C-alpha positions as protocol buffer text, in pm:
chain_id: "A"
residue {
  index: 1
  type: MET
  ca { x: 10103 y: -18404 z: -19811 }
}
residue {
  index: 2
  type: ARG
  ca { x: 10032 y: -18598 z: -19453 }
}
residue {
  index: 3
  type: ALA
  ca { x: 9745 y: -18462 z: -19226 }
}
residue {
  index: 4
  type: ARG
  ca { x: 9505 y: -18554 z: -18968 }
}
residue {
  index: 5
  type: PHE
  ca { x: 9165 y: -18396 z: -18933 }
}
residue {
  index: 6
  type: ALA
  ca { x: 8934 y: -18522 z: -18652 }
}
residue {
  index: 7
  type: GLU
  ca { x: 8981 y: -18909 z: -18645 }
}
residue {
  index: 8
  type: PHE
  ca { x: 9091 y: -18932 z: -18995 }
}
residue {
  index: 9
  type: THR
  ca { x: 9432 y: -18949 z: -19132 }
}
residue {
  index: 10
  type: VAL
  ca { x: 9516 y: -18835 z: -19569 }
}
residue {
  index: 11
  type: ASP
  ca { x: 9826 y: -18922 z: -19727 }
}
residue {
  index: 12
  type: SER
  ca { x: 9865 y: -18786 z: -20063 }
}
residue {
  index: 13
  type: ASP
  ca { x: 10186 y: -18997 z: -20129 }
}
residue {
  index: 14
  type: THR
  ca { x: 10016 y: -19316 z: -20055 }
}
residue {
  index: 15
  type: ARG
  ca { x: 9662 y: -19210 z: -20161 }
}
residue {
  index: 16
  type: GLN
  ca { x: 9547 y: -19341 z: -19837 }
}
residue {
  index: 17
  type: LEU
  ca { x: 9224 y: -19203 z: -19624 }
}
residue {
  index: 18
  type: GLN
  ca { x: 9214 y: -19344 z: -19282 }
}
residue {
  index: 19
  type: GLY
  ca { x: 8961 y: -19352 z: -19024 }
}
residue {
  index: 20
  type: GLY
  ca { x: 8892 y: -19525 z: -18662 }
}
residue {
  index: 21
  type: GLU
  ca { x: 8814 y: -19824 z: -18826 }
}
residue {
  index: 22
  type: GLY
  ca { x: 9080 y: -19845 z: -19093 }
}
residue {
  index: 23
  type: ASP
  ca { x: 9133 y: -19760 z: -19471 }
}
residue {
  index: 24
  type: ILE
  ca { x: 8824 y: -19575 z: -19640 }
}
residue {
  index: 25
  type: HIS
  ca { x: 8774 y: -19594 z: -19998 }
}
residue {
  index: 26
  type: LEU
  ca { x: 8745 y: -19299 z: -20224 }
}
residue {
  index: 27
  type: SER
  ca { x: 8752 y: -19270 z: -20588 }
}
residue {
  index: 28
  type: PRO
  ca { x: 9068 y: -19111 z: -20748 }
}
residue {
  index: 29
  type: LYS
  ca { x: 8896 y: -18781 z: -20825 }
}
residue {
  index: 30
  type: ALA
  ca { x: 8685 y: -18755 z: -20489 }
}
residue {
  index: 31
  type: PHE
  ca { x: 9076 y: -18842 z: -20326 }
}
residue {
  index: 32
  type: ASP
  ca { x: 9220 y: -18559 z: -20561 }
}
residue {
  index: 33
  type: LEU
  ca { x: 8956 y: -18309 z: -20453 }
}
residue {
  index: 34
  type: LEU
  ca { x: 8977 y: -18398 z: -20076 }
}
residue {
  index: 35
  type: CYS
  ca { x: 9341 y: -18330 z: -20087 }
}
residue {
  index: 36
  type: LEU
  ca { x: 9307 y: -17996 z: -20258 }
}
residue {
  index: 37
  type: LEU
  ca { x: 9028 y: -17884 z: -20027 }
}
residue {
  index: 38
  type: ILE
  ca { x: 9271 y: -17953 z: -19763 }
}
residue {
  index: 39
  type: GLU
  ca { x: 9579 y: -17786 z: -19895 }
}
residue {
  index: 40
  type: SER
  ca { x: 9364 y: -17459 z: -19962 }
}
residue {
  index: 41
  type: ALA
  ca { x: 9187 y: -17427 z: -19607 }
}
residue {
  index: 42
  type: PRO
  ca { x: 9046 y: -17214 z: -19465 }
}
residue {
  index: 43
  type: LYS
  ca { x: 9011 y: -17020 z: -19811 }
}
residue {
  index: 44
  type: VAL
  ca { x: 8710 y: -17106 z: -20023 }
}
residue {
  index: 45
  type: VAL
  ca { x: 8855 y: -17275 z: -20381 }
}
residue {
  index: 46
  type: GLU
  ca { x: 8615 y: -17145 z: -20638 }
}
residue {
  index: 47
  type: LYS
  ca { x: 8444 y: -17408 z: -20883 }
}
residue {
  index: 48
  type: ALA
  ca { x: 8669 y: -17274 z: -21199 }
}
residue {
  index: 49
  type: ASP
  ca { x: 8975 y: -17373 z: -20995 }
}
residue {
  index: 50
  type: LEU
  ca { x: 8840 y: -17713 z: -20886 }
}
residue {
  index: 51
  type: TYR
  ca { x: 8736 y: -17777 z: -21239 }
}
residue {
  index: 52
  type: ALA
  ca { x: 9076 y: -17675 z: -21376 }
}
residue {
  index: 53
  type: ARG
  ca { x: 9268 y: -17898 z: -21128 }
}
residue {
  index: 54
  type: ILE
  ca { x: 9033 y: -18190 z: -21140 }
}
residue {
  index: 55
  type: TRP
  ca { x: 8965 y: -18214 z: -21485 }
}
residue {
  index: 56
  type: PRO
  ca { x: 9227 y: -18031 z: -21678 }
}
residue {
  index: 57
  type: ASP
  ca { x: 9141 y: -17982 z: -22032 }
}
residue {
  index: 58
  type: THR
  ca { x: 8794 y: -18134 z: -21999 }
}
residue {
  index: 59
  type: HIS
  ca { x: 8430 y: -17956 z: -21986 }
}
residue {
  index: 60
  type: VAL
  ca { x: 8229 y: -18049 z: -21695 }
}
residue {
  index: 61
  type: VAL
  ca { x: 7909 y: -17961 z: -21515 }
}
residue {
  index: 62
  type: ASP
  ca { x: 7848 y: -17872 z: -21184 }
}
residue {
  index: 63
  type: ALA
  ca { x: 7661 y: -18213 z: -21092 }
}
residue {
  index: 64
  type: ASN
  ca { x: 8020 y: -18369 z: -21173 }
}
residue {
  index: 65
  type: LEU
  ca { x: 8158 y: -18175 z: -20884 }
}
residue {
  index: 66
  type: ASN
  ca { x: 7846 y: -18254 z: -20678 }
}
residue {
  index: 67
  type: ILE
  ca { x: 7907 y: -18572 z: -20704 }
}
residue {
  index: 68
  type: LEU
  ca { x: 8239 y: -18596 z: -20562 }
}
residue {
  index: 69
  type: ILE
  ca { x: 8167 y: -18367 z: -20280 }
}
residue {
  index: 70
  type: GLY
  ca { x: 7900 y: -18583 z: -20205 }
}
residue {
  index: 71
  type: GLU
  ca { x: 8126 y: -18884 z: -20202 }
}
residue {
  index: 72
  type: ILE
  ca { x: 8383 y: -18721 z: -19944 }
}
residue {
  index: 73
  type: ARG
  ca { x: 8088 y: -18644 z: -19718 }
}
residue {
  index: 74
  type: ARG
  ca { x: 7949 y: -19009 z: -19710 }
}
residue {
  index: 75
  type: ALA
  ca { x: 8306 y: -19108 z: -19648 }
}
residue {
  index: 76
  type: VAL
  ca { x: 8384 y: -18880 z: -19356 }
}
residue {
  index: 77
  type: GLY
  ca { x: 7998 y: -18872 z: -19222 }
}
residue {
  index: 78
  type: ASP
  ca { x: 7973 y: -18502 z: -19292 }
}
residue {
  index: 79
  type: ASN
  ca { x: 7632 y: -18355 z: -19361 }
}
residue {
  index: 80
  type: ALA
  ca { x: 7582 y: -18038 z: -19620 }
}
residue {
  index: 81
  type: GLN
  ca { x: 7304 y: -17906 z: -19411 }
}
residue {
  index: 82
  type: ASN
  ca { x: 7512 y: -17859 z: -19106 }
}
residue {
  index: 83
  type: PRO
  ca { x: 7884 y: -17942 z: -19222 }
}
residue {
  index: 84
  type: THR
  ca { x: 8165 y: -18023 z: -19023 }
}
residue {
  index: 85
  type: PHE
  ca { x: 8448 y: -18061 z: -19259 }
}
residue {
  index: 86
  type: ILE
  ca { x: 8315 y: -17938 z: -19591 }
}
residue {
  index: 87
  type: ARG
  ca { x: 8134 y: -17616 z: -19613 }
}
residue {
  index: 88
  type: THR
  ca { x: 7962 y: -17494 z: -19935 }
}
residue {
  index: 89
  type: VAL
  ca { x: 7986 y: -17118 z: -20046 }
}
residue {
  index: 90
  type: HIS
  ca { x: 7662 y: -17117 z: -20284 }
}
residue {
  index: 91
  type: GLY
  ca { x: 7760 y: -16987 z: -20658 }
}
residue {
  index: 92
  type: VAL
  ca { x: 8150 y: -16966 z: -20560 }
}
residue {
  index: 93
  type: GLY
  ca { x: 8287 y: -17282 z: -20440 }
}
residue {
  index: 94
  type: TYR
  ca { x: 8384 y: -17509 z: -20117 }
}
residue {
  index: 95
  type: ALA
  ca { x: 8610 y: -17457 z: -19835 }
}
residue {
  index: 96
  type: PHE
  ca { x: 8770 y: -17729 z: -19556 }
}
residue {
  index: 97
  type: CYS
  ca { x: 8622 y: -17571 z: -19269 }
}
residue {
  index: 98
  type: VAL
  ca { x: 8811 y: -17776 z: -18963 }
}
residue {
  index: 99
  type: THR
  ca { x: 9172 y: -17772 z: -18873 }
}
residue {
  index: 100
  type: ALA
  ca { x: 9366 y: -18059 z: -19056 }
}
residue {
  index: 101
  type: VAL
  ca { x: 9710 y: -18089 z: -18852 }
}
residue {
  index: 102
  type: GLU
  ca { x: 10008 y: -18171 z: -19076 }
}
residue {
  index: 103
  type: LEU
  ca { x: 10224 y: -18479 z: -19005 }
}
residue {
  index: 104
  type: PRO
  ca { x: 10554 y: -18541 z: -19061 }
}
residue {
  index: 105
  type: ALA
  ca { x: 10621 y: -18792 z: -19360 }
}
residue {
  index: 106
  type: ALA
  ca { x: 10572 y: -19152 z: -19310 }
}
residue {
  index: 107
  type: ARG
  ca { x: 10883 y: -19315 z: -19215 }
}
residue {
  index: 108
  type: ALA
  ca { x: 10984 y: -19621 z: -19421 }
}
residue {
  index: 109
  type: ALA
  ca { x: 10869 y: -19942 z: -19292 }
}
residue {
  index: 110
  type: VAL
  ca { x: 11101 y: -20142 z: -19120 }
}
residue {
  index: 111
  type: ARG
  ca { x: 11227 y: -20419 z: -19324 }
}
residue {
  index: 112
  type: ALA
  ca { x: 11203 y: -20673 z: -19081 }
}
residue {
  index: 113
  type: SER
  ca { x: 10874 y: -20519 z: -18899 }
}
residue {
  index: 114
  type: PHE
  ca { x: 10782 y: -20713 z: -18551 }
}
residue {
  index: 115
  type: CYS
  ca { x: 10634 y: -20473 z: -18304 }
}
residue {
  index: 116
  type: TRP
  ca { x: 10288 y: -20316 z: -18292 }
}
residue {
  index: 117
  type: VAL
  ca { x: 10050 y: -20214 z: -18011 }
}
residue {
  index: 118
  type: VAL
  ca { x: 9663 y: -20280 z: -17992 }
}
residue {
  index: 119
  type: TRP
  ca { x: 9359 y: -20075 z: -17848 }
}
residue {
  index: 120
  type: GLU
  ca { x: 8992 y: -20157 z: -17858 }
}
residue {
  index: 121
  type: GLY
  ca { x: 9068 y: -20325 z: -18216 }
}
residue {
  index: 122
  type: ARG
  ca { x: 9287 y: -20064 z: -18348 }
}
residue {
  index: 123
  type: THR
  ca { x: 9661 y: -20166 z: -18463 }
}
residue {
  index: 124
  type: TRP
  ca { x: 9951 y: -19914 z: -18456 }
}
residue {
  index: 125
  type: GLN
  ca { x: 10237 y: -20063 z: -18650 }
}
residue {
  index: 126
  type: LEU
  ca { x: 10562 y: -19911 z: -18472 }
}
residue {
  index: 127
  type: SER
  ca { x: 10883 y: -19817 z: -18627 }
}
residue {
  index: 128
  type: GLU
  ca { x: 11242 y: -19853 z: -18600 }
}
residue {
  index: 129
  type: GLY
  ca { x: 11326 y: -19590 z: -18344 }
}
residue {
  index: 130
  type: ASP
  ca { x: 11137 y: -19397 z: -18095 }
}
residue {
  index: 131
  type: ASN
  ca { x: 10739 y: -19400 z: -18144 }
}
residue {
  index: 132
  type: VAL
  ca { x: 10556 y: -19137 z: -17956 }
}
residue {
  index: 133
  type: ILE
  ca { x: 10236 y: -19249 z: -17760 }
}
residue {
  index: 134
  type: GLY
  ca { x: 10042 y: -18932 z: -17677 }
}
residue {
  index: 135
  type: ARG
  ca { x: 9713 y: -18699 z: -17748 }
}
residue {
  index: 136
  type: ASP
  ca { x: 9908 y: -18474 z: -17991 }
}
residue {
  index: 137
  type: PRO
  ca { x: 9762 y: -18568 z: -18329 }
}
residue {
  index: 138
  type: ARG
  ca { x: 10126 y: -18567 z: -18465 }
}
residue {
  index: 139
  type: SER
  ca { x: 10208 y: -18863 z: -18239 }
}
residue {
  index: 140
  type: ASP
  ca { x: 10315 y: -19200 z: -18386 }
}
residue {
  index: 141
  type: VAL
  ca { x: 10027 y: -19373 z: -18155 }
}
residue {
  index: 142
  type: TRP
  ca { x: 9757 y: -19122 z: -18133 }
}
residue {
  index: 143
  type: LEU
  ca { x: 9531 y: -19166 z: -17827 }
}
residue {
  index: 144
  type: ASP
  ca { x: 9266 y: -18902 z: -17802 }
}
residue {
  index: 145
  type: ALA
  ca { x: 9142 y: -19032 z: -17448 }
}
residue {
  index: 146
  type: ARG
  ca { x: 9098 y: -18892 z: -17104 }
}
residue {
  index: 147
  type: GLY
  ca { x: 9388 y: -18862 z: -16881 }
}
residue {
  index: 148
  type: VAL
  ca { x: 9671 y: -18895 z: -17190 }
}
residue {
  index: 149
  type: SER
  ca { x: 9944 y: -18589 z: -17219 }
}
residue {
  index: 150
  type: ARG
  ca { x: 9999 y: -18449 z: -17546 }
}
residue {
  index: 151
  type: ARG
  ca { x: 10354 y: -18635 z: -17509 }
}
residue {
  index: 152
  type: HIS
  ca { x: 10296 y: -18901 z: -17275 }
}
residue {
  index: 153
  type: ALA
  ca { x: 10563 y: -19199 z: -17327 }
}
residue {
  index: 154
  type: ILE
  ca { x: 10809 y: -19352 z: -17607 }
}
residue {
  index: 155
  type: ILE
  ca { x: 10804 y: -19714 z: -17742 }
}
residue {
  index: 156
  type: ARG
  ca { x: 11148 y: -19752 z: -17868 }
}
residue {
  index: 157
  type: VAL
  ca { x: 11212 y: -20042 z: -18117 }
}
residue {
  index: 158
  type: ASP
  ca { x: 11548 y: -20181 z: -18220 }
}
residue {
  index: 159
  type: SER
  ca { x: 11499 y: -20452 z: -18480 }
}
residue {
  index: 160
  type: ARG
  ca { x: 11891 y: -20537 z: -18464 }
}
residue {
  index: 161
  type: THR
  ca { x: 11872 y: -20658 z: -18115 }
}
residue {
  index: 162
  type: ARG
  ca { x: 11478 y: -20728 z: -18147 }
}
residue {
  index: 163
  type: ARG
  ca { x: 11458 y: -20525 z: -17811 }
}
residue {
  index: 164
  type: VAL
  ca { x: 11120 y: -20312 z: -17735 }
}
residue {
  index: 165
  type: THR
  ca { x: 11167 y: -20071 z: -17432 }
}
residue {
  index: 166
  type: LEU
  ca { x: 10909 y: -19805 z: -17293 }
}
residue {
  index: 167
  type: GLU
  ca { x: 10985 y: -19471 z: -17144 }
}
residue {
  index: 168
  type: ASP
  ca { x: 10721 y: -19216 z: -16941 }
}
residue {
  index: 169
  type: LEU
  ca { x: 10796 y: -18879 z: -17095 }
}
residue {
  index: 170
  type: GLY
  ca { x: 10700 y: -18710 z: -16777 }
}
residue {
  index: 171
  type: SER
  ca { x: 10330 y: -18765 z: -16801 }
}
residue {
  index: 172
  type: THR
  ca { x: 10063 y: -18615 z: -16591 }
}
residue {
  index: 173
  type: ASN
  ca { x: 9902 y: -18978 z: -16517 }
}
residue {
  index: 174
  type: GLY
  ca { x: 10205 y: -19178 z: -16538 }
}
residue {
  index: 175
  type: THR
  ca { x: 10273 y: -19514 z: -16750 }
}
residue {
  index: 176
  type: PHE
  ca { x: 10238 y: -19866 z: -16623 }
}
residue {
  index: 177
  type: VAL
  ca { x: 10361 y: -20209 z: -16771 }
}
residue {
  index: 178
  type: ARG
  ca { x: 10189 y: -20498 z: -16584 }
}
residue {
  index: 179
  type: ARG
  ca { x: 10027 y: -20268 z: -16349 }
}
residue {
  index: 180
  type: GLU
  ca { x: 10362 y: -20115 z: -16227 }
}
residue {
  index: 181
  type: ALA
  ca { x: 10461 y: -19755 z: -16264 }
}
residue {
  index: 182
  type: VAL
  ca { x: 10749 y: -19696 z: -16557 }
}
residue {
  index: 183
  type: ASP
  ca { x: 11029 y: -19505 z: -16385 }
}
residue {
  index: 184
  type: ALA
  ca { x: 11306 y: -19590 z: -16593 }
}
residue {
  index: 185
  type: GLU
  ca { x: 11325 y: -19752 z: -16924 }
}
residue {
  index: 186
  type: ALA
  ca { x: 11132 y: -20082 z: -16880 }
}
residue {
  index: 187
  type: ALA
  ca { x: 11180 y: -20354 z: -17134 }
}
residue {
  index: 188
  type: LEU
  ca { x: 10850 y: -20478 z: -17304 }
}
residue {
  index: 189
  type: ASN
  ca { x: 10744 y: -20862 z: -17380 }
}
residue {
  index: 190
  type: ASP
  ca { x: 10451 y: -21003 z: -17638 }
}
residue {
  index: 191
  type: GLY
  ca { x: 10128 y: -20952 z: -17456 }
}
residue {
  index: 192
  type: ASP
  ca { x: 10222 y: -20668 z: -17208 }
}
residue {
  index: 193
  type: LEU
  ca { x: 9962 y: -20466 z: -17101 }
}
residue {
  index: 194
  type: VAL
  ca { x: 10052 y: -20072 z: -17118 }
}
residue {
  index: 195
  type: GLN
  ca { x: 9842 y: -19842 z: -16943 }
}
residue {
  index: 196
  type: VAL
  ca { x: 9837 y: -19475 z: -17058 }
}
residue {
  index: 197
  type: GLY
  ca { x: 9599 y: -19241 z: -16894 }
}
residue {
  index: 198
  type: THR
  ca { x: 9301 y: -19436 z: -16920 }
}
residue {
  index: 199
  type: VAL
  ca { x: 9398 y: -19642 z: -17223 }
}
residue {
  index: 200
  type: ASP
  ca { x: 9520 y: -20005 z: -17196 }
}
residue {
  index: 201
  type: LEU
  ca { x: 9733 y: -20074 z: -17501 }
}
residue {
  index: 202
  type: THR
  ca { x: 9829 y: -20478 z: -17545 }
}
residue {
  index: 203
  type: VAL
  ca { x: 10200 y: -20478 z: -17669 }
}
residue {
  index: 204
  type: ARG
  ca { x: 10224 y: -20731 z: -17971 }
}
residue {
  index: 205
  type: LEU
  ca { x: 10589 y: -20899 z: -18077 }
}
residue {
  index: 206
  type: TRP
  ca { x: 10611 y: -21116 z: -18360 }
}
residue {
  index: 207
  type: ALA
  ca { x: 10875 y: -21378 z: -18309 }
}
residue {
  index: 208
  type: ALA
  ca { x: 10888 y: -21578 z: -18666 }
}
residue {
  index: 209
  type: ASP
  ca { x: 11155 y: -21808 z: -18557 }
}
residue {
  index: 210
  type: ASN
  ca { x: 10969 y: -21921 z: -18277 }
}
residue {
  index: 211
  type: ALA
  ca { x: 10615 y: -21884 z: -18443 }
}
residue {
  index: 212
  type: PRO
  ca { x: 10457 y: -22255 z: -18452 }
}
residue {
  index: 213
  type: GLY
  ca { x: 10385 y: -22368 z: -18815 }
}
residue {
  index: 214
  type: THR
  ca { x: 9988 y: -22393 z: -18934 }
}
residue {
  index: 215
  type: THR
  ca { x: 9808 y: -22680 z: -18763 }
}
residue {
  index: 216
  type: ARG
  ca { x: 9673 y: -22861 z: -19077 }
}
residue {
  index: 217
  type: ILE
  ca { x: 9299 y: -22944 z: -18990 }
}
residue {
  index: 218
  type: GLN
  ca { x: 9170 y: -23285 z: -19053 }
}
residue {
  index: 219
  type: ARG
  ca { x: 8868 y: -23269 z: -19276 }
}
residue {
  index: 220
  type: ARG
  ca { x: 8544 y: -23523 z: -19248 }
}
residue {
  index: 221
  type: THR
  ca { x: 8477 y: -23711 z: -19515 }
}
residue {
  index: 222
  type: ARG
  ca { x: 8094 y: -23796 z: -19556 }
}
């Protein structure tokens, strides 16, 4: 399962929970519990079922389950009294109470990965082929920002030729490279500024063959 809810992405295959600041740590059982609640949403999962799935063939008490729920809530900034993500049904169990959008399985990383985009400190590694930029949570580069269309633009990566291009997808507010509107497929270079709605993305291309070596620092001796 790979799904997005609010600003979080959870992937049961890679066992990762990610938010706006990157990876978020959860203990193994807390991660399993979160995935189980998302997969069952919006249905209430009874405590007996949770015990059977999380602690098979082991006798546990309610405190163990409460600890895991508390761990998940702290990780995603939820509040037990006014829940956004996990609702407590007293005497019964728990329910995931926000819509989680199922995402396509993560594509295998390009063997010689060399292209990514950056926005306000957040980085998206681009994959071989088409990478959709948009406000749709299923986009490869998801920009939940004003003026961004659901499917706004595509960055196309060809690792064989090391060519990276940008194409607008008929967006409402247009796409701009180096402050010029993109009317046809445009080639991208390292450091290019791409404007998508109110978002300014910086394109970075890693040219390993041309990269300078690390400079040795001369240390002073006393």
